[in-house]
Coordinates of C-alpha atoms and ligand atoms in Angstrom, one line a residue:
X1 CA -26.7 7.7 -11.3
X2 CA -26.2 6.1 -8.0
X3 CA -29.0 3.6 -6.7
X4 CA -30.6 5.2 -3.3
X5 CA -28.8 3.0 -0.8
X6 CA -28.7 1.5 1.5
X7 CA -31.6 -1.0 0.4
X8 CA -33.7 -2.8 2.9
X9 CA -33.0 -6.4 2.8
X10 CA -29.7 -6.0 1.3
X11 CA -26.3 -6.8 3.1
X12 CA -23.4 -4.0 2.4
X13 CA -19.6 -5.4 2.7
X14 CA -18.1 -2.1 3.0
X15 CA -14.0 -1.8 3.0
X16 CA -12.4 0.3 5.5
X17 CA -9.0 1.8 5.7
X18 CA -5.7 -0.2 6.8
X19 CA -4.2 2.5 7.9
X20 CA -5.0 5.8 6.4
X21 CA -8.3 6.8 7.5
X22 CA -8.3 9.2 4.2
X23 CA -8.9 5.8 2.5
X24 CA -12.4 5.5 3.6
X25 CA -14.7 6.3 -0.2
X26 CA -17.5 8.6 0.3
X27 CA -19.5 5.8 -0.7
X28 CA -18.4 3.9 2.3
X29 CA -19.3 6.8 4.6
X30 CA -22.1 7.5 3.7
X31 CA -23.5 4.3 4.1
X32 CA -22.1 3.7 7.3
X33 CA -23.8 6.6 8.0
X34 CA -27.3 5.3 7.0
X35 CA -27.4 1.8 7.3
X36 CA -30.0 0.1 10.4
X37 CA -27.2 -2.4 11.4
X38 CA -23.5 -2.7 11.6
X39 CA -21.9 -5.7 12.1
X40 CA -18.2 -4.9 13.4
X41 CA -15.4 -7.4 13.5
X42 CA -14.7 -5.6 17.0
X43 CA -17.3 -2.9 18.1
X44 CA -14.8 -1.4 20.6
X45 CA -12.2 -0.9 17.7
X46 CA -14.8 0.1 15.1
X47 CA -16.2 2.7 17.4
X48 CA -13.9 5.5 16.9
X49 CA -14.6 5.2 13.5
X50 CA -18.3 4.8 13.7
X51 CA -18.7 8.2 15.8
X52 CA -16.5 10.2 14.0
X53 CA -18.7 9.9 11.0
X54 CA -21.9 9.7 13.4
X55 CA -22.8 6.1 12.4
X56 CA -25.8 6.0 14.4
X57 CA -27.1 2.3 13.3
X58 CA -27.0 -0.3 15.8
X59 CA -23.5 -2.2 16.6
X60 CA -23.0 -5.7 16.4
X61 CA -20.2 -7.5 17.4
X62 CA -19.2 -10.7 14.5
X63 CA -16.4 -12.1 15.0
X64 CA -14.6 -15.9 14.6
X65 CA -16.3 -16.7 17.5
X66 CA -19.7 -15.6 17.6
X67 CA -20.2 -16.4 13.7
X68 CA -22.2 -19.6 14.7
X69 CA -25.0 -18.0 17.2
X70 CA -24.6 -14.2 15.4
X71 CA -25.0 -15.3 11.7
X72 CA -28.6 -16.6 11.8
X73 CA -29.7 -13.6 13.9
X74 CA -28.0 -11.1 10.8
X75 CA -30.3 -13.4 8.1
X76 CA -33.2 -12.9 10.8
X77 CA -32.9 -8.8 10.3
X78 CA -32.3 -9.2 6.7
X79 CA -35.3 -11.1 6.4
X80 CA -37.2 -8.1 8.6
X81 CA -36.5 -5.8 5.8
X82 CA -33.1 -4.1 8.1
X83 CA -30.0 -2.9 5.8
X84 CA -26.8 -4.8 7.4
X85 CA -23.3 -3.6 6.6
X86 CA -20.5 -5.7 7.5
X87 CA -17.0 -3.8 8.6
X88 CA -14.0 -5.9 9.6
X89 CA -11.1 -4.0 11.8
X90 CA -9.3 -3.2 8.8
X91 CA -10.0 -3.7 5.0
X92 CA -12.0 -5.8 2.8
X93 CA -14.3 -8.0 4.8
X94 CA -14.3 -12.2 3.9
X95 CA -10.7 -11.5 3.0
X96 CA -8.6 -13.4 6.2
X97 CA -11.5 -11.7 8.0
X98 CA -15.4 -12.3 8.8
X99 CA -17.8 -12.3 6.3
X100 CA -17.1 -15.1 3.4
X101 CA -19.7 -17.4 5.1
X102 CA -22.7 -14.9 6.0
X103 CA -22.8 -13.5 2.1
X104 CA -23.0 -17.1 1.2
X105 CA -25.6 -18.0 3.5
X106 CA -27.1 -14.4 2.8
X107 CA -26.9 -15.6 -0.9
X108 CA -29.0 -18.9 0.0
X109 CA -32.1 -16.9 1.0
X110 CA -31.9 -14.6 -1.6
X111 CA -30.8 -11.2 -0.2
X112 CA -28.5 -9.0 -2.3
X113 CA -25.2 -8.7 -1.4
X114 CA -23.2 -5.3 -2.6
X115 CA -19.7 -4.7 -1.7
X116 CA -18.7 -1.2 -1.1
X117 CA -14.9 -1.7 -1.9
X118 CA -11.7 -0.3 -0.2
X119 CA -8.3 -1.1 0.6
X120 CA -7.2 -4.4 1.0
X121 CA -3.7 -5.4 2.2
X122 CA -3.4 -8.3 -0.4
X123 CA -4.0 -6.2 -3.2
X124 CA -2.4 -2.8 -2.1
X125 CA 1.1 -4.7 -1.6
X126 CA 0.7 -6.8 -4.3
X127 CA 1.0 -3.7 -6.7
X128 CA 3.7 -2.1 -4.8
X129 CA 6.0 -5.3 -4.5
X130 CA 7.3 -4.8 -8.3
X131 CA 7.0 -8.6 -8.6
X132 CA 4.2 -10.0 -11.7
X133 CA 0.5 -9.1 -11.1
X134 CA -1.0 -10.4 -14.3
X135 CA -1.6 -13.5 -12.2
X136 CA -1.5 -14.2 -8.2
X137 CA -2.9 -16.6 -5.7
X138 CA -3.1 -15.5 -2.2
X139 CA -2.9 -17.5 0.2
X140 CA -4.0 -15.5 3.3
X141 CA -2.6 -16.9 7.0
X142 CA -0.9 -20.3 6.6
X143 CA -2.4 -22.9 8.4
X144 CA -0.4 -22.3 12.8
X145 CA 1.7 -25.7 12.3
X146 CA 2.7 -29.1 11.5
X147 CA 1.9 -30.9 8.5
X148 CA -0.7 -28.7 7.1
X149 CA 1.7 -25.9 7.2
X150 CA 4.6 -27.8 6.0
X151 CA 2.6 -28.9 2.9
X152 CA 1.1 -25.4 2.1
X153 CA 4.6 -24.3 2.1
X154 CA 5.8 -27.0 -0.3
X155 CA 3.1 -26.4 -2.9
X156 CA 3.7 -22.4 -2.3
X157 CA 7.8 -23.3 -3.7
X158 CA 6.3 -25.0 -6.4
X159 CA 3.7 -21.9 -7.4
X160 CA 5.0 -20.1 -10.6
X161 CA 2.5 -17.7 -9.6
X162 CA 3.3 -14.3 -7.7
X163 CA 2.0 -15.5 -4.2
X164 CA 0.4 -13.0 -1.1
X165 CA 0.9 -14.2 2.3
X166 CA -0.3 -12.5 5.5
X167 CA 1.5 -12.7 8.9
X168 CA 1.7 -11.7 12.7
X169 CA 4.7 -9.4 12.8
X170 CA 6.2 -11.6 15.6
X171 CA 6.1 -14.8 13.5
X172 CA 7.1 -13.3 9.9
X173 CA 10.8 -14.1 11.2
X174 CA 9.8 -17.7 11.5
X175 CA 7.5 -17.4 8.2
X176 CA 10.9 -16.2 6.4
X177 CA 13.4 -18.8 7.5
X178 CA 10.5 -21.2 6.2
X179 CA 10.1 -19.4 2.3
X180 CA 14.0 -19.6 2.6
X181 CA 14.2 -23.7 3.6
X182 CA 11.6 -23.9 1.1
X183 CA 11.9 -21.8 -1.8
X184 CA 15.8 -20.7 -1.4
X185 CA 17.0 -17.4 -0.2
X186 CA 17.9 -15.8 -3.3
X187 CA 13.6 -16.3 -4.5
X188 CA 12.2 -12.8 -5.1
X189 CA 10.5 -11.1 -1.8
X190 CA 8.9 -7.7 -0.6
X191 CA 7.7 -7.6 2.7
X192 CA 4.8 -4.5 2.7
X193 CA 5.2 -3.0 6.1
X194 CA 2.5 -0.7 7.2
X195 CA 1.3 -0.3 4.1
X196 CA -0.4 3.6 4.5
X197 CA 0.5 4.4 7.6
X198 CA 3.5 7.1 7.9
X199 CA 6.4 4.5 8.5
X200 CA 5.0 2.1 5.5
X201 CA 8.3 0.8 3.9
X202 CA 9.3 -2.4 1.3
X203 CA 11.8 -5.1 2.4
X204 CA 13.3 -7.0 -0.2
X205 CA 14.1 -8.0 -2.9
X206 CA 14.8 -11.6 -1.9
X207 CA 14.3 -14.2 0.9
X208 CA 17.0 -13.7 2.6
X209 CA 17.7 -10.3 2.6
X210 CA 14.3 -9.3 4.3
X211 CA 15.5 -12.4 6.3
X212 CA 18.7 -10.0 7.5
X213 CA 16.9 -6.9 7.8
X214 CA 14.6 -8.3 10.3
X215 CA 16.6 -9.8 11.9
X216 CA 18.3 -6.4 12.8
X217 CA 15.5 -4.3 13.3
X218 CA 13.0 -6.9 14.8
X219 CA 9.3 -6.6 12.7
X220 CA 6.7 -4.5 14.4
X221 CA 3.5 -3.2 12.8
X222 CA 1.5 -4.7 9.8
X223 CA 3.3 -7.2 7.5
X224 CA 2.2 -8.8 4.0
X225 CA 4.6 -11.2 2.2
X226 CA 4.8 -11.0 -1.6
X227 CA 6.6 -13.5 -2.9
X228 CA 7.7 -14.3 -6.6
X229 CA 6.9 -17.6 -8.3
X230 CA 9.1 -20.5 -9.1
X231 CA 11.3 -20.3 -12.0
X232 CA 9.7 -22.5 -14.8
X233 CA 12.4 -24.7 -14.6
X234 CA 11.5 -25.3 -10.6
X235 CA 8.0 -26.0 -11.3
X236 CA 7.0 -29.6 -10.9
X237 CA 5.7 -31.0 -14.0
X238 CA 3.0 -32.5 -13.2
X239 CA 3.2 -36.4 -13.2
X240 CA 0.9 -38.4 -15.9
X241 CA -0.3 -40.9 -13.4
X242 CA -1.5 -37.9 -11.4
X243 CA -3.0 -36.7 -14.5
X244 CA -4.7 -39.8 -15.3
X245 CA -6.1 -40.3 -11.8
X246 CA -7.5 -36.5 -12.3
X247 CA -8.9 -37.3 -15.6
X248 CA -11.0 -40.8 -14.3
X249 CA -11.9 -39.0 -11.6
X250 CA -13.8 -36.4 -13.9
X251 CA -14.9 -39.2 -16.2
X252 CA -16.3 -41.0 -12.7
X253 CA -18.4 -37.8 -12.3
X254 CA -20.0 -38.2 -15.6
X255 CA -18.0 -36.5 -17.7
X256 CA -17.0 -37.6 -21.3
X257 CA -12.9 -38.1 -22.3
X258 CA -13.6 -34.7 -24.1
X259 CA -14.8 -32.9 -21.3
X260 CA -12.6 -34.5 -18.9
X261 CA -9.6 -33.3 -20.6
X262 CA -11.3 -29.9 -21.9
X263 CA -11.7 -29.4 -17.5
X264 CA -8.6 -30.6 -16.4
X265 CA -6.7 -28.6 -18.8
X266 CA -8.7 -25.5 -17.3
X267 CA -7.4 -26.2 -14.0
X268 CA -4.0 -27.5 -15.0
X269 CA -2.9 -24.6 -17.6
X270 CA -1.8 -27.8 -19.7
X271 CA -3.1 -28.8 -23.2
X272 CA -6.5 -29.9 -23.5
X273 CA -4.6 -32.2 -26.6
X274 CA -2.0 -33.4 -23.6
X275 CA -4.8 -35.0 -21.4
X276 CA -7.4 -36.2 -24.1
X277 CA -4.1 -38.3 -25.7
X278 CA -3.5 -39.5 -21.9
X279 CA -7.0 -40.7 -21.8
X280 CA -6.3 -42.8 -24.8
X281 CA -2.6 -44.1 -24.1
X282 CA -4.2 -45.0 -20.4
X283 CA -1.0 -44.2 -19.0
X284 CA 2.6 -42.9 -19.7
X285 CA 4.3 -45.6 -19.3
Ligands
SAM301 N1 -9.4 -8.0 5.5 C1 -8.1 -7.4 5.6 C2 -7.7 -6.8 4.2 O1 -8.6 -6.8 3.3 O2 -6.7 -6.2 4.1 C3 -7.0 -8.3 6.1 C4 -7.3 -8.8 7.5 S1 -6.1 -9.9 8.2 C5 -6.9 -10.3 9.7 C6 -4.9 -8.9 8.8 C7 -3.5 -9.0 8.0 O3 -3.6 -8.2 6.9 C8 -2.3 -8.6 8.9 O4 -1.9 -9.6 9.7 C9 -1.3 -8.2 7.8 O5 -0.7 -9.4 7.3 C10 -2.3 -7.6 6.7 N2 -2.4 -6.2 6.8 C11 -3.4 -5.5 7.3 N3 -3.1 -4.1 7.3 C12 -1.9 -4.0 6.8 C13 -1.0 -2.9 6.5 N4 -1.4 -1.6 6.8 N5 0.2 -3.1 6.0 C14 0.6 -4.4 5.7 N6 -0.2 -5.5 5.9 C15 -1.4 -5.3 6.5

């Protein structure tokens, strides 16, 4: 038995389609439908939307830009007792997209905070891409340039994890030749294209040969990068003076040797016997 929703007081992040408007749940539409306030990534491109299901809440725009002056007047209507839902252009909001810091502040003053799930890029090409799914990280948009981005890419070849990368269609050329400096060409690839959407197609299955398909038939449209993880043997073991410096760090915090180790081993994947006996020894070497 469904709660009656939406709830005063409560903030709704509801998932739209990313492409195929037969995406949107009943769920979603009907609280669209009902909510006082909807807070729209872009009211102008929400609005088709909106009126085709005869969304008759009021429209707010919150977006990158506004988030500063817009989020404390969302907790202000929240606090009146108004249901807000929070729609992004296109699929889950607070992923890549607004959201992540008014459900935390919204959290903070003690309003619940429901998602109303859908699609979501990440997730929808991570299961088609045929590379592993048990485990992921996603790393959204990499940081425009320089350093930043030249690091992120360098832990990325080290991942062993599948990773998810979103990009602009007219830099996933640029993005490629990166994974390919970085990674090698022959690393497993898909590149989900319009994922939904009547020309939604897979390029792969390595680096470089989405590297020569788009090079051919320029990108256009949607893209998400799924890429595979570092063979085991490529993964950089991680270095005991590293470790160490982890471990004191923990210890500096107030934790015991025990629980030092016990945490970093969470983190790390490595064994909890590993660290405690690097405790002890001090150091490697
Ligand atoms: N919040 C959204 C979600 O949950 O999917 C992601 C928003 S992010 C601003 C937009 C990026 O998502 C695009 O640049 C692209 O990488 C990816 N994306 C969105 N729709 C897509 C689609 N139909 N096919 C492939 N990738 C898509």
């Amino acid at each position: 038995m469904q709660r009656d929703e939406p709830s005063g007081g409560s903030l709704y992040l509801v998932g739209t389609p990313i492409g195929h408007l037969g995406d949107l749940s009943p769920r979603a539409r009907d609280l669209l439908r009902s909510v006082d306030v909807i807070a729209c990534e872009d009211t102008r491109h929400s609005g088709q939307l909106l009126s085709s299901l005869g969304a008759g809440g009021r429209k707010l725009s919150f977006h990158q830009h506004n988030t500063r002056t817009r989020l404390p007047q969302l907790l202000d209507l929240l606090a009146e007792g108004q249901s807000l839902a929070v729609i992004s252009d296109a699929g889950l909001p607070g992923i890549s997209d607004p959201g992540e810091e008014l459900v935390a502040a919204a959290h903070r003053a003690g309003h619940p905070v429901i998602c109303i799930p859908g699609p979501c890029a990440a997730t929808t090409a991570l299961v088609s891409s045929g590379l592993p799914s048990s485990r992921f990280c996603f790393e959204g948009f990499l940081p425009a340039k320089g350093k930043e981005r030249r690091a992120r890419l360098e832990a990325i070849s080290h991942e062993i994890r599948t990773t998810v990368l979103y990009e602009a269609p007219h830099r996933l050329i640029t993005l490629l030749e990166e994974l390919q400096h970085h990674c090698g060409g022959s690393r497993p690839l898909q590149v989900a294209r319009e994922l939904t959407k009547r020309h939604e197609e897979q390029v792969g299955p390595t680096v470089e040969n989405a590297l020569l398909h788009f090079r051919q038939r320029p990108p256009q449209g949607e893209c998400t990068v799924v890429l595979g993880g570092a063979p085991l043997e490529e993964a950089v073991e991680p270095d005991d003076d590293d470790l160490l410096s982890q471990l004191q760090v923990l210890q500096d915090e107030g934790a015991t040797a025990s629980d030092a180790a016990r945490q970093l081993a969470q983190a790390t994947g490595l064994s909890r016997r590993r660290l405690y006996a690097l405790l002890h020894q001090g150091t490697s070497n």
